[in-house]
mmCIF file of C-alpha atoms in Angstrom:
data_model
loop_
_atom_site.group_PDB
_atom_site.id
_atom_site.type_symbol
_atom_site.label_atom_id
_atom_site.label_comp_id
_atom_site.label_asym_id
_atom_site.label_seq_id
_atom_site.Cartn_x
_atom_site.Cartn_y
_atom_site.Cartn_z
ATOM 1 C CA UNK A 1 -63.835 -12.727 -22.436
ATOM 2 C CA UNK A 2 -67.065 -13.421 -23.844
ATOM 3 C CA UNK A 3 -66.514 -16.834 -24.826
ATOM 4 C CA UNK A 4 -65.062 -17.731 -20.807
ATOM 5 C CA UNK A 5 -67.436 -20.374 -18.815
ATOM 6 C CA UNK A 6 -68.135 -19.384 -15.540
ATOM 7 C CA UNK A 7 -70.366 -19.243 -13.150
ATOM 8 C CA UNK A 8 -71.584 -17.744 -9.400
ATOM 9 C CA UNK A 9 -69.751 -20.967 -7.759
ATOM 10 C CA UNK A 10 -66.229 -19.975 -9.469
ATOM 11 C CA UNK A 11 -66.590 -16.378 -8.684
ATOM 12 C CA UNK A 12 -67.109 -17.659 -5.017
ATOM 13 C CA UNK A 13 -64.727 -19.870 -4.810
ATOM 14 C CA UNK A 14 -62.380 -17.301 -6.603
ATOM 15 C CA UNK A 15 -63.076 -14.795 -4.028
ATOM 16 C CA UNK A 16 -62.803 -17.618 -1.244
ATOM 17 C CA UNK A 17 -58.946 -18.144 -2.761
ATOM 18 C CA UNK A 18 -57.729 -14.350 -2.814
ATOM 19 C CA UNK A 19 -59.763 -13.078 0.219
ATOM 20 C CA UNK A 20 -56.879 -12.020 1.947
ATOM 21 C CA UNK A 21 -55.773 -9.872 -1.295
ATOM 22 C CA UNK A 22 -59.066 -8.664 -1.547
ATOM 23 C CA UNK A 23 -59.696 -7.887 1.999
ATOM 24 C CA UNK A 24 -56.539 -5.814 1.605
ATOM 25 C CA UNK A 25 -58.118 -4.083 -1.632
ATOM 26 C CA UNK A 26 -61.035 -3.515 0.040
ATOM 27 C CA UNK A 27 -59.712 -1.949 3.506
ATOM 28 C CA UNK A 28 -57.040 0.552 1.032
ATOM 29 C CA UNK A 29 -60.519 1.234 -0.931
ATOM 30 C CA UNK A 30 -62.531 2.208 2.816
ATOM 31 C CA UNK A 31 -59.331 3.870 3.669
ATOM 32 C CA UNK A 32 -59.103 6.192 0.596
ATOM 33 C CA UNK A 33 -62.612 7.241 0.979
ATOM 34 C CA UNK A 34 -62.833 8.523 4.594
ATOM 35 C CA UNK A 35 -59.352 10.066 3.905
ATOM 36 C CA UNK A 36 -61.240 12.034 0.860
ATOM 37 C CA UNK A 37 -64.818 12.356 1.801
ATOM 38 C CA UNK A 38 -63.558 13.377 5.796
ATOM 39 C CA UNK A 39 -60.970 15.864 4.282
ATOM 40 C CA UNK A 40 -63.761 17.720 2.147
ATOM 41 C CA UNK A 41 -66.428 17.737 5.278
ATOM 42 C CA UNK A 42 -63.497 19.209 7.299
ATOM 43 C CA UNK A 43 -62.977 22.187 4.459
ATOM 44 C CA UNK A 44 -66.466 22.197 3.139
ATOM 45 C CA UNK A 45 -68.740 22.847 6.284
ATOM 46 C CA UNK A 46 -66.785 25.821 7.397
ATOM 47 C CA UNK A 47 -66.967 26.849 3.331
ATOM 48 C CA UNK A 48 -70.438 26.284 3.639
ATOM 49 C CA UNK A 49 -70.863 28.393 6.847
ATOM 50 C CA UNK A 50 -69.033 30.973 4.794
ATOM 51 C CA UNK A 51 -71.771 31.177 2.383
ATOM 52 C CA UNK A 52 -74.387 31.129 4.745
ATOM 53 C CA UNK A 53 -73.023 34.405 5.693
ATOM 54 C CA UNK A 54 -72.089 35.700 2.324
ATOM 55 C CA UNK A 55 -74.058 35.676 -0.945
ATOM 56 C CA UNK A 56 -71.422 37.343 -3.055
ATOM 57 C CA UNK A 57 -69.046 34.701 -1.877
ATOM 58 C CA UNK A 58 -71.692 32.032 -2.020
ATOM 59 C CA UNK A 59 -71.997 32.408 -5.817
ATOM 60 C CA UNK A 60 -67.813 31.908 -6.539
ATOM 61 C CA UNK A 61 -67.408 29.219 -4.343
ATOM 62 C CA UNK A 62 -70.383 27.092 -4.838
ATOM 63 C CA UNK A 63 -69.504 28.162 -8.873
ATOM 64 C CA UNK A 64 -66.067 26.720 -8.231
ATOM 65 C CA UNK A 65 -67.229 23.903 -6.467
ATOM 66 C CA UNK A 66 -69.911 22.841 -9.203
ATOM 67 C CA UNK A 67 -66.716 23.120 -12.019
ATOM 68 C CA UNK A 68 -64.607 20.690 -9.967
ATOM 69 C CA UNK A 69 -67.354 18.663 -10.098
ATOM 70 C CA UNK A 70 -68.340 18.811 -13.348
ATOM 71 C CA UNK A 71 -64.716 17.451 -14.849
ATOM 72 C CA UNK A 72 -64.113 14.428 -15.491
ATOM 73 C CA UNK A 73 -62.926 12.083 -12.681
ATOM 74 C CA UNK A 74 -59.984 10.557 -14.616
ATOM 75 C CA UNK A 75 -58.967 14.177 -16.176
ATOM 76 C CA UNK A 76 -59.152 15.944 -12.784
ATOM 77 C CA UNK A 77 -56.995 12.297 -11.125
ATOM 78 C CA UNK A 78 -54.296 13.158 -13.994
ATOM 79 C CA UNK A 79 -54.186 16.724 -13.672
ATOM 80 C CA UNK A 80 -53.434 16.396 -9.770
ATOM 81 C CA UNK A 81 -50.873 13.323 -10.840
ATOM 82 C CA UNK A 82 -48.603 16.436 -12.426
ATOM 83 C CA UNK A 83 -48.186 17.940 -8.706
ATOM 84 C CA UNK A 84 -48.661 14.953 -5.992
ATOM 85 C CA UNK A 85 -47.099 11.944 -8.634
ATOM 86 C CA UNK A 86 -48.489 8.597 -8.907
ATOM 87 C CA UNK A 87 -50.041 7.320 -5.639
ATOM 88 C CA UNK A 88 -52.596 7.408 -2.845
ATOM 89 C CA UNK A 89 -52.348 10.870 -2.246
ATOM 90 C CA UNK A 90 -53.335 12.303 -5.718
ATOM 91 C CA UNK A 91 -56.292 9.875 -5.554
ATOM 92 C CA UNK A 92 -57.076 11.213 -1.665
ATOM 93 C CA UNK A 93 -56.667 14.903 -3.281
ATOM 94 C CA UNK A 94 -59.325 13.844 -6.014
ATOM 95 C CA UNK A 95 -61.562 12.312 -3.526
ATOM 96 C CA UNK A 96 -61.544 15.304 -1.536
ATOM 97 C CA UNK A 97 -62.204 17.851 -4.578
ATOM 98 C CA UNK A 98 -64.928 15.682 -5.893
ATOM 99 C CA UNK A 99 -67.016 15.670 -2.485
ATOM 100 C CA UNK A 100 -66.737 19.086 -1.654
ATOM 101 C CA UNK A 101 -69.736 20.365 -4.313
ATOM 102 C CA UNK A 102 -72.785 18.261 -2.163
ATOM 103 C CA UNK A 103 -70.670 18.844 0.802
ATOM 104 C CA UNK A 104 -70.372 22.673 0.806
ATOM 105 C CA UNK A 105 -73.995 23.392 -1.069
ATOM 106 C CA UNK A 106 -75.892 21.229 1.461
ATOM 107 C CA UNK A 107 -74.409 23.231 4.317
ATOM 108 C CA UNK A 108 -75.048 26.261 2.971
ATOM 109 C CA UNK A 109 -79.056 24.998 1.547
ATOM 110 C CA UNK A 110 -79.303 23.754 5.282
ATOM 111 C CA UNK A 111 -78.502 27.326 7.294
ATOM 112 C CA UNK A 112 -80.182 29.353 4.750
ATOM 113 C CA UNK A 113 -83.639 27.111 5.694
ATOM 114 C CA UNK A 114 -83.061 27.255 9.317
ATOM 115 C CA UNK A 115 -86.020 30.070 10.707
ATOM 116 C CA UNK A 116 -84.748 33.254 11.565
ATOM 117 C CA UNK A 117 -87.129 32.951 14.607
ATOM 118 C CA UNK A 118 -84.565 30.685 16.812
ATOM 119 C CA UNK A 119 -82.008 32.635 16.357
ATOM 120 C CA UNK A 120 -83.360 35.724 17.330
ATOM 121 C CA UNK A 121 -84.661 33.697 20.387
ATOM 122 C CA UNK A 122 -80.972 32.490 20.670
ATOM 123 C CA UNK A 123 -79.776 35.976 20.857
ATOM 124 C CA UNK A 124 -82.265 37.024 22.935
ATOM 125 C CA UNK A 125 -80.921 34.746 25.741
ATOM 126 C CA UNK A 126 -77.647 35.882 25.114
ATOM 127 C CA UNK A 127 -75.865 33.311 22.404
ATOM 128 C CA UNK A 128 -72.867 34.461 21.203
ATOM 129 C CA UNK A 129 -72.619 34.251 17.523
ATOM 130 C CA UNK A 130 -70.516 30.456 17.631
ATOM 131 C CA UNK A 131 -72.826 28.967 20.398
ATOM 132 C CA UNK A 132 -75.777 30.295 17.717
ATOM 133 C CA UNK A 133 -73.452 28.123 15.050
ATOM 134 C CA UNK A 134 -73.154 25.073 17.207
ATOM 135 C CA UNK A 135 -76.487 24.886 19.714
ATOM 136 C CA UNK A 136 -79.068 26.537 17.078
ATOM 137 C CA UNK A 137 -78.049 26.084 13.288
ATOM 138 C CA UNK A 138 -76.237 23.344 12.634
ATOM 139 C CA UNK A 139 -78.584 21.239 14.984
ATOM 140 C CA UNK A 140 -81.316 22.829 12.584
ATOM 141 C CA UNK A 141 -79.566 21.988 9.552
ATOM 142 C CA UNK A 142 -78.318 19.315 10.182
ATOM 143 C CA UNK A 143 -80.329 16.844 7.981
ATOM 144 C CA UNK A 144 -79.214 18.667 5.421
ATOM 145 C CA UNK A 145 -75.573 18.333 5.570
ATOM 146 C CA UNK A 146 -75.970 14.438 6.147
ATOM 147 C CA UNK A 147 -77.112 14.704 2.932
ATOM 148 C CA UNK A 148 -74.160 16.443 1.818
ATOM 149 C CA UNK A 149 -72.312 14.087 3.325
ATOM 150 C CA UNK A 150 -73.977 10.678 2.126
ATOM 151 C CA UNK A 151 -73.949 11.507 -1.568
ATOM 152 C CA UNK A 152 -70.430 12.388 -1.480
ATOM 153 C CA UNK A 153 -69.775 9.158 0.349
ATOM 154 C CA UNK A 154 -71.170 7.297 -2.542
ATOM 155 C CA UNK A 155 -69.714 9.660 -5.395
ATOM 156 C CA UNK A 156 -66.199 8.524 -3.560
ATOM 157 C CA UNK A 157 -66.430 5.212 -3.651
ATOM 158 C CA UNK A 158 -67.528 5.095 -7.553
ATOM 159 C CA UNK A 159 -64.369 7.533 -8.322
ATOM 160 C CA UNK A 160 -62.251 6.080 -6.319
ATOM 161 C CA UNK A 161 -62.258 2.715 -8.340
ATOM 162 C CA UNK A 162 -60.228 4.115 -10.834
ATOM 163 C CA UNK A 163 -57.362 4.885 -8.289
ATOM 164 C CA UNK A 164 -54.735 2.378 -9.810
ATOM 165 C CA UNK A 165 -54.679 4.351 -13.189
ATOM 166 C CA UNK A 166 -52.669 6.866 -11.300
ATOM 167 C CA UNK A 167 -50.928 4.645 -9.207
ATOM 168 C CA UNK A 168 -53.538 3.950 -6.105
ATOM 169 C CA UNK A 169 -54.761 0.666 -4.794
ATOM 170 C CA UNK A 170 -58.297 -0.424 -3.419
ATOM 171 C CA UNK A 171 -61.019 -2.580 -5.484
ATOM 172 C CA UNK A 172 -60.252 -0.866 -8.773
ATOM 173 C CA UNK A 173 -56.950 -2.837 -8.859
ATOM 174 C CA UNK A 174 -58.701 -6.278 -9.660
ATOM 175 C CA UNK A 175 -61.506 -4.964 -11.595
ATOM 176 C CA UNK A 176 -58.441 -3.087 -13.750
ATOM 177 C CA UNK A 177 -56.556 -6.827 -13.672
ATOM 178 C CA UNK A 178 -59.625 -8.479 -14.707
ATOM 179 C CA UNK A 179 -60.069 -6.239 -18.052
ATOM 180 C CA UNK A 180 -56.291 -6.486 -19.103
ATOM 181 C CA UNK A 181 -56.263 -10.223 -18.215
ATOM 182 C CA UNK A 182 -59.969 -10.524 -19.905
ATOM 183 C CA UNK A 183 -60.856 -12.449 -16.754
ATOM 184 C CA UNK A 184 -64.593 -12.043 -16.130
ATOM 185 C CA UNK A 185 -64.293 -13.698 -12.278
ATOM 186 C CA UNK A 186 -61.819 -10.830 -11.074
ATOM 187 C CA UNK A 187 -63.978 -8.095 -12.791
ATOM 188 C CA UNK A 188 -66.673 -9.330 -10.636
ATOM 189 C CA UNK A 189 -64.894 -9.593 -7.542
ATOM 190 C CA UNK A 190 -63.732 -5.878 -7.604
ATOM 191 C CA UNK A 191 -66.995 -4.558 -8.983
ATOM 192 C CA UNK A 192 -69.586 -6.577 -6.396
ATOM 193 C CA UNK A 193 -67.932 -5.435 -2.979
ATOM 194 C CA UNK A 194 -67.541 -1.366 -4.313
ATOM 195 C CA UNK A 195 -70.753 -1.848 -5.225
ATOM 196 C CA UNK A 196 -72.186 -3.218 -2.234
ATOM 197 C CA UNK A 197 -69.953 -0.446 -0.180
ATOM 198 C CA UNK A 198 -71.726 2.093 -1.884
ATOM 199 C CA UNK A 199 -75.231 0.887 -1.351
ATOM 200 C CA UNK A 200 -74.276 -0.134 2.364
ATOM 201 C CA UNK A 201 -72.618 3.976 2.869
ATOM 202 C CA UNK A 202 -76.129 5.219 1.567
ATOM 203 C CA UNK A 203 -77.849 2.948 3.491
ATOM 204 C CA UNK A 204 -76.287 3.756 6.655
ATOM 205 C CA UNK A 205 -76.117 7.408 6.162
ATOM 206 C CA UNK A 206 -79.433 7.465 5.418
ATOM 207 C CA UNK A 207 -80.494 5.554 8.575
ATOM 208 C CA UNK A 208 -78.462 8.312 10.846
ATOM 209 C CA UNK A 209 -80.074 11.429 8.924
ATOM 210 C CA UNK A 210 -83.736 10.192 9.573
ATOM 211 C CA UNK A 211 -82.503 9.308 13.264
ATOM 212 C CA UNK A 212 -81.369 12.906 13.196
ATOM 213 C CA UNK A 213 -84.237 14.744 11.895
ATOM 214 C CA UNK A 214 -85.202 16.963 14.369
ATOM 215 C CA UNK A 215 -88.269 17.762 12.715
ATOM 216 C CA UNK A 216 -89.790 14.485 12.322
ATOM 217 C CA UNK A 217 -88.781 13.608 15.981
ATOM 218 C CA UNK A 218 -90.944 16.399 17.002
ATOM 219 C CA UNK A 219 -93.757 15.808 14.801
ATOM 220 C CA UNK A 220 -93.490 12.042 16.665
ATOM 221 C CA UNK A 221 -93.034 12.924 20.129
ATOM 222 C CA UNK A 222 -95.576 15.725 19.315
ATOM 223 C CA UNK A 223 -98.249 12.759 17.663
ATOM 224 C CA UNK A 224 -97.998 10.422 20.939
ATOM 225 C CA UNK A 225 -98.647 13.452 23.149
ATOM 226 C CA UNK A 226 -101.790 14.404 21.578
ATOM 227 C CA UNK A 227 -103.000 10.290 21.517
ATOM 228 C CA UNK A 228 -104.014 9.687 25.158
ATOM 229 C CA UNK A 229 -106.218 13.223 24.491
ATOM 230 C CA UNK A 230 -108.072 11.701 22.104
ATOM 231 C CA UNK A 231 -111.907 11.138 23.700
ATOM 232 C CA UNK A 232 -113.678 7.326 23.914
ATOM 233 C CA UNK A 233 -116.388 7.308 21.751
ATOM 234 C CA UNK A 234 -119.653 6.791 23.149
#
């Protein structure tokens, strides 16, 4: 592979030849990660709600969560190949497990640094405890979970290039095809668009959680009030 002549002009034209294959690859790749990452929001914010409310349950689960996270993606892909086979749905379980540390601990980070203050003034219009939930804290913490949310976005699409070693598809197919066939062009072609999905999913992410931060809209809206108060100078 080292000795193999190529350069940017092949790859493109490579990628210009197989775009529909890769397109494919790529949509099964986008498709595999919401599947995961939404999966593990769906479980992990109420788990993280859980240990808002419970620091003796807080410690096991965020404990449990850390371990999954800790194991090695391939190792924890095989270990779930023994009860859901080869195929999409052992790498969708993986996905899931793997996002459900940042998921779960953000939450729970996020509620705990919400100020007790609003919601006693919630209760003290009359909130019930779910309307505190969904109008008070998770408005509050909300930043916070984004970043939950955005890290295990990009976690996912790293892990789940190694999908077809258990049977999946996506972008890790050709990068996998590339290194048995010593072919530095389809390497390349895998590796550049899960890369660029990764840094676009931060991006993106990122973009919504500072449009979402309540606090620095405040501290804005709160600057341009104070500016027309400002006295001319003599």
């Amino acid at each position: 592979m080292g000795d193999y002549q190529w350069t940017i002009a092949d790859l493109l034209s490579y990628m210009g030849r197989n775009s529909d294959l890769l397109w494919e690859y790529f949509v099964t790749h986008v498709i595999m990660v919401l599947a995961g990452v939404g999966l593990a929001f769906v479980i992990g914010v109420p788990l993280g709600v859980l240990c808002s409310r419970n620091e003796k349950l807080a410690k096991i689960i965020l404990a449990v969560t850390s371990t999954l996270q800790v194991i090695p993606s391939l190792a924890l892909l095989v270990l779930l190949m023994l009860a859901f086979g080869l195929g999409t749905t052992t790498v969708v379980v993986g996905l899931l497990l793997y996002s459900l540390n940042p998921i779960v601990r953000n939450t729970y980070v996020g509620l705990k640094q919400v100020n007790p203050s609003y919601v006693e003034a919630g209760r003290g219009v009359g909130m019930s405890s779910m309307q505190l939930l969904f109008k008070v804290r998770f408005p509050l913490a909300l930043t916070y979970m984004l970043t939950g949310l955005r890290i295990a976005a990009v976690i996912a699409i790293g892990v789940a290039t190694i999908a077809p070693l258990v049977g999946g598809d996506g972008l890790g197919r050709e990068i996998y095809s590339g290194l048995n066939g010593q072919n530095p062009l389809r390497i390349y072609a895998g590796a550049i668009p899960a890369a660029l999905l990764a840094i676009v999913a931060d991006l993106v992410l990122g973009a919504l959680q500072r449009r979402l931060n309540l606090s620095e809209r405040k501290s804005s809206r709160n600057g341009s009030k104070k500016e027309p108060s400002a006295s001319p100078t003599v």
